[in-house]
Short mmCIF file of C-alpha atoms in Angstrom, two decimals:
data_model
loop_
_atom_site.label_atom_id
_atom_site.label_comp_id
_atom_site.label_asym_id
_atom_site.label_seq_id
_atom_site.Cartn_x
_atom_site.Cartn_y
_atom_site.Cartn_z
CA GLY A 17 -55.62 42.39 -43.57
CA GLU A 18 -53.77 39.36 -44.80
CA SER A 19 -55.69 36.16 -45.17
CA VAL A 20 -55.08 32.69 -46.48
CA GLY A 21 -57.98 30.73 -47.87
CA LEU A 22 -58.84 27.65 -49.83
CA HIS A 23 -61.13 27.18 -52.82
CA LEU A 24 -62.42 23.75 -51.80
CA PRO A 25 -63.01 22.51 -48.28
CA THR A 26 -63.17 18.83 -49.33
CA LEU A 27 -61.68 16.85 -52.16
CA SER A 28 -62.28 13.21 -53.07
CA VAL A 29 -59.84 11.52 -55.41
CA GLN A 30 -59.52 8.01 -56.80
CA GLU A 31 -56.43 6.13 -55.73
CA GLY A 32 -53.75 6.51 -58.36
CA ASP A 33 -55.07 9.79 -59.70
CA ASN A 34 -53.35 13.12 -59.20
CA SER A 35 -54.68 15.55 -56.59
CA ILE A 36 -54.63 19.30 -56.74
CA ILE A 37 -55.30 21.36 -53.64
CA ASN A 38 -55.63 25.10 -54.08
CA CYS A 39 -55.03 28.07 -51.84
CA ALA A 40 -55.54 31.80 -52.33
CA TYR A 41 -53.71 34.46 -50.39
CA SER A 42 -54.44 38.15 -50.23
CA ASN A 43 -51.23 39.73 -48.94
CA SER A 44 -48.90 40.63 -51.77
CA ALA A 45 -46.10 41.12 -49.22
CA SER A 46 -46.06 37.40 -48.40
CA ASP A 47 -42.82 35.86 -49.56
CA TYR A 48 -42.77 32.39 -48.04
CA PHE A 49 -45.37 29.66 -48.29
CA ILE A 50 -45.66 26.23 -46.74
CA TRP A 51 -47.94 23.25 -47.15
CA TYR A 52 -48.75 21.10 -44.14
CA LYS A 53 -50.45 17.72 -43.89
CA GLN A 54 -52.46 16.77 -40.83
CA GLU A 55 -53.53 13.19 -40.34
CA SER A 56 -56.26 12.29 -37.91
CA GLY A 57 -55.11 12.57 -34.31
CA LYS A 58 -51.78 14.14 -35.18
CA GLY A 59 -50.29 17.58 -35.42
CA PRO A 60 -49.62 19.18 -38.82
CA GLN A 61 -46.50 17.99 -40.60
CA PHE A 62 -44.38 20.00 -42.99
CA ILE A 63 -44.66 18.82 -46.61
CA ILE A 64 -43.00 21.38 -48.81
CA ASP A 65 -42.27 25.09 -48.93
CA ILE A 66 -41.61 27.69 -51.59
CA ARG A 67 -40.25 31.21 -51.59
CA SER A 68 -41.65 34.00 -53.70
CA ASN A 69 -38.63 34.06 -55.99
CA MET A 70 -39.71 30.66 -57.32
CA ASP A 71 -42.75 29.53 -59.33
CA LYS A 72 -42.44 25.82 -58.78
CA ARG A 73 -40.81 23.41 -56.40
CA GLN A 74 -40.88 19.64 -56.47
CA GLY A 75 -40.54 17.08 -53.75
CA GLN A 76 -41.24 13.39 -53.59
CA ARG A 77 -44.61 12.97 -55.37
CA VAL A 78 -45.55 16.55 -54.47
CA THR A 79 -45.20 19.78 -56.39
CA VAL A 80 -46.03 23.27 -55.19
CA LEU A 81 -46.88 25.96 -57.71
CA LEU A 82 -46.93 29.65 -56.92
CA ASN A 83 -48.65 32.23 -59.08
CA LYS A 84 -47.88 35.63 -57.63
CA THR A 85 -49.88 37.45 -60.28
CA VAL A 86 -53.15 36.05 -58.99
CA LYS A 87 -51.92 35.26 -55.48
CA HIS A 88 -52.54 31.56 -55.84
CA LEU A 89 -50.77 28.54 -54.42
CA SER A 90 -51.40 24.91 -55.25
CA LEU A 91 -50.21 21.54 -54.04
CA GLN A 92 -50.14 18.70 -56.52
CA ILE A 93 -49.87 15.14 -55.31
CA ALA A 94 -48.99 12.57 -57.94
CA ALA A 95 -50.45 9.05 -57.89
CA THR A 96 -52.50 9.69 -54.77
CA GLN A 97 -52.41 6.91 -52.21
CA PRO A 98 -54.71 6.05 -49.28
CA GLY A 99 -51.99 7.33 -46.95
CA ASP A 100 -52.42 10.77 -48.47
CA SER A 101 -55.86 11.08 -46.90
CA ALA A 102 -55.57 14.00 -44.51
CA VAL A 103 -56.31 17.68 -44.08
CA TYR A 104 -53.93 19.94 -45.97
CA PHE A 105 -53.15 23.49 -44.88
CA CYS A 106 -51.36 26.23 -46.68
CA ALA A 107 -49.55 28.89 -44.67
CA GLU A 108 -47.94 32.19 -45.57
CA ASN A 109 -45.37 34.38 -43.98
CA ILE A 110 -45.23 38.09 -44.69
CA GLN A 111 -42.00 39.88 -45.36
CA THR A 112 -42.01 42.48 -42.61
CA GLY A 113 -40.28 41.32 -39.48
CA ASN A 114 -40.48 38.05 -37.67
CA THR A 115 -44.19 37.47 -37.95
CA PRO A 116 -45.98 34.19 -37.33
CA LEU A 117 -47.27 32.05 -40.13
CA VAL A 118 -50.86 32.64 -41.18
CA PHE A 119 -52.71 29.39 -41.86
CA GLY A 120 -55.57 28.67 -44.17
CA LYS A 121 -58.63 26.77 -42.94
CA GLY A 122 -57.63 23.50 -44.59
CA THR A 123 -58.86 21.10 -47.27
CA ARG A 124 -59.75 17.52 -46.47
CA LEU A 125 -58.45 15.07 -49.03
CA SER A 126 -60.20 11.70 -49.16
CA VAL A 127 -58.67 8.98 -51.29
CA ILE A 128 -61.12 6.46 -52.68
CA ALA A 129 -59.65 2.98 -53.07
CA ASP B 12 -35.51 12.46 -33.86
CA VAL B 13 -36.31 16.07 -33.03
CA LYS B 14 -39.71 16.77 -31.69
CA VAL B 15 -42.23 18.90 -29.87
CA THR B 16 -43.88 17.14 -26.95
CA GLN B 17 -47.19 18.13 -25.43
CA SER B 18 -47.68 16.65 -22.01
CA SER B 19 -51.26 15.44 -22.43
CA ARG B 20 -53.14 14.04 -25.41
CA TYR B 21 -56.56 14.27 -23.76
CA LEU B 22 -57.68 16.41 -20.87
CA VAL B 23 -61.05 16.94 -19.21
CA LYS B 24 -61.45 19.89 -16.87
CA ARG B 25 -64.31 21.58 -15.08
CA THR B 26 -65.54 25.10 -15.74
CA GLY B 27 -63.63 27.59 -13.65
CA GLU B 28 -60.55 25.43 -13.16
CA LYS B 29 -57.10 26.79 -13.90
CA VAL B 30 -55.56 24.65 -16.64
CA PHE B 31 -51.93 24.28 -17.63
CA LEU B 32 -50.93 22.89 -21.02
CA GLU B 33 -47.25 22.11 -21.28
CA CYS B 34 -45.07 22.01 -24.37
CA VAL B 35 -41.40 21.07 -24.61
CA GLN B 36 -39.14 21.09 -27.66
CA ASP B 37 -35.71 19.53 -27.95
CA MET B 38 -34.49 21.40 -31.03
CA ASP B 39 -33.10 24.52 -29.33
CA HIS B 40 -35.63 26.61 -31.26
CA GLU B 41 -36.04 30.25 -30.33
CA ASN B 42 -39.66 30.53 -31.41
CA MET B 43 -42.63 28.78 -29.88
CA PHE B 44 -46.35 29.08 -30.60
CA TRP B 45 -49.71 28.03 -29.24
CA TYR B 46 -52.66 27.50 -31.60
CA ARG B 47 -56.13 26.20 -31.13
CA GLN B 48 -57.83 24.24 -33.85
CA ASP B 49 -61.59 24.10 -34.29
CA PRO B 50 -63.64 22.59 -37.13
CA GLY B 51 -64.18 25.09 -39.91
CA LEU B 52 -61.93 27.69 -38.28
CA GLY B 53 -58.51 26.19 -38.95
CA LEU B 54 -55.55 27.08 -36.77
CA ARG B 55 -55.84 30.26 -34.76
CA LEU B 56 -52.84 31.75 -33.00
CA ILE B 57 -53.25 32.33 -29.28
CA TYR B 58 -49.79 33.42 -28.11
CA PHE B 59 -46.23 33.15 -29.30
CA SER B 60 -42.75 33.71 -27.97
CA TYR B 61 -39.49 34.56 -29.70
CA ASP B 62 -37.27 34.30 -26.65
CA VAL B 63 -37.20 33.27 -23.03
CA LYS B 64 -39.49 35.41 -20.88
CA MET B 65 -40.86 37.08 -23.98
CA LYS B 66 -44.46 36.70 -25.16
CA GLU B 67 -46.68 38.24 -27.78
CA LYS B 68 -50.43 38.06 -28.19
CA GLY B 69 -51.77 36.28 -31.21
CA ASP B 70 -55.20 36.60 -32.74
CA ILE B 71 -57.25 35.19 -29.86
CA PRO B 72 -55.42 35.72 -26.55
CA GLU B 73 -58.49 36.42 -24.43
CA GLY B 74 -58.87 33.97 -21.58
CA TYR B 75 -55.32 32.66 -21.96
CA SER B 76 -51.86 33.48 -20.71
CA VAL B 77 -48.46 31.91 -21.31
CA SER B 78 -45.17 31.35 -19.58
CA ARG B 79 -41.72 30.85 -21.03
CA GLU B 80 -39.19 30.56 -18.24
CA LYS B 81 -36.87 28.26 -20.19
CA LYS B 82 -36.07 28.17 -23.89
CA GLU B 83 -37.37 24.65 -24.38
CA ARG B 84 -40.68 25.01 -22.53
CA PHE B 85 -43.74 27.07 -23.40
CA SER B 86 -46.81 26.75 -21.21
CA LEU B 87 -50.35 27.80 -22.03
CA ILE B 88 -52.56 28.73 -19.10
CA LEU B 89 -56.31 28.93 -19.04
CA GLU B 90 -56.93 31.15 -16.03
CA SER B 91 -60.55 30.04 -15.57
CA ALA B 92 -61.59 27.39 -18.05
CA SER B 93 -64.86 27.86 -19.88
CA THR B 94 -66.80 25.52 -22.15
CA ASN B 95 -65.97 27.63 -25.21
CA GLN B 96 -62.33 26.75 -24.65
CA THR B 97 -63.04 23.13 -25.49
CA SER B 98 -60.75 22.59 -28.44
CA MET B 99 -57.63 20.96 -29.84
CA TYR B 100 -54.53 22.86 -28.73
CA LEU B 101 -51.39 22.66 -30.81
CA CYS B 102 -47.92 23.78 -29.82
CA ALA B 103 -45.24 24.49 -32.41
CA SER B 104 -41.67 25.68 -32.56
CA SER B 105 -39.40 27.11 -35.22
CA LEU B 106 -35.83 28.23 -35.69
CA GLY B 107 -35.13 31.83 -36.57
CA GLU B 108 -37.22 34.13 -38.70
CA ARG B 109 -37.81 31.69 -41.52
CA GLY B 110 -38.55 28.07 -41.81
CA GLY B 111 -41.44 25.81 -41.13
CA TYR B 112 -42.92 24.99 -37.79
CA THR B 113 -42.62 21.66 -36.04
CA PHE B 114 -45.87 20.81 -34.33
CA GLY B 115 -46.67 18.65 -31.35
CA SER B 116 -49.38 16.01 -31.53
CA GLY B 117 -51.90 18.25 -29.83
CA THR B 118 -53.92 18.24 -26.62
CA ARG B 119 -57.64 17.74 -26.93
CA LEU B 120 -59.16 19.69 -24.05
CA THR B 121 -62.75 19.27 -23.00
CA VAL B 122 -64.21 21.69 -20.47
CA VAL B 123 -67.37 20.46 -18.80
#
């Protein structure tokens, strides 16, 4: 069945460096992907999304890359700040019908000042 | 500011009690979802609803039921709470077949 996973459960990054959070998905029918950020004590918040007809999408300090060949998704955060410390989830949506998002297990990003 | 509101941030209940978790959204979204979040397991879908009075089972519906009598409100019911239902419960809503979810702040339920 479809699954969404992450290569690294935890990531520590020096403040000011760039962060890269990875995600693998197994369902080739997935055509919509989202990254969420969850800070301690809060619900997940939408960061950025990408559709399968794109390879790259940029937001403010964040970039999502999609490699459909190897079913890989990544979130790049430029100039990581202490406020970026959180758990990051990727989620996928498959093409057939109105199906719920499938979430990965999350990666904790810790920013070292 | 649009939002999803969960009625309680923290809740402590006894084993065997019937528990109601309430969720209200003010965005006129058709779709609403209930997840539980546990360390190492991520977000797991319990139930969802695409319309009033409609409900669908998610991945882990056992021990839970839901109610959606009005478009803006989606309630999660634990018929007889058990200690293994101690968890963080997250409600979310979305508009249409595509688009991201808006999450509530969560309810941390402890069953003793």
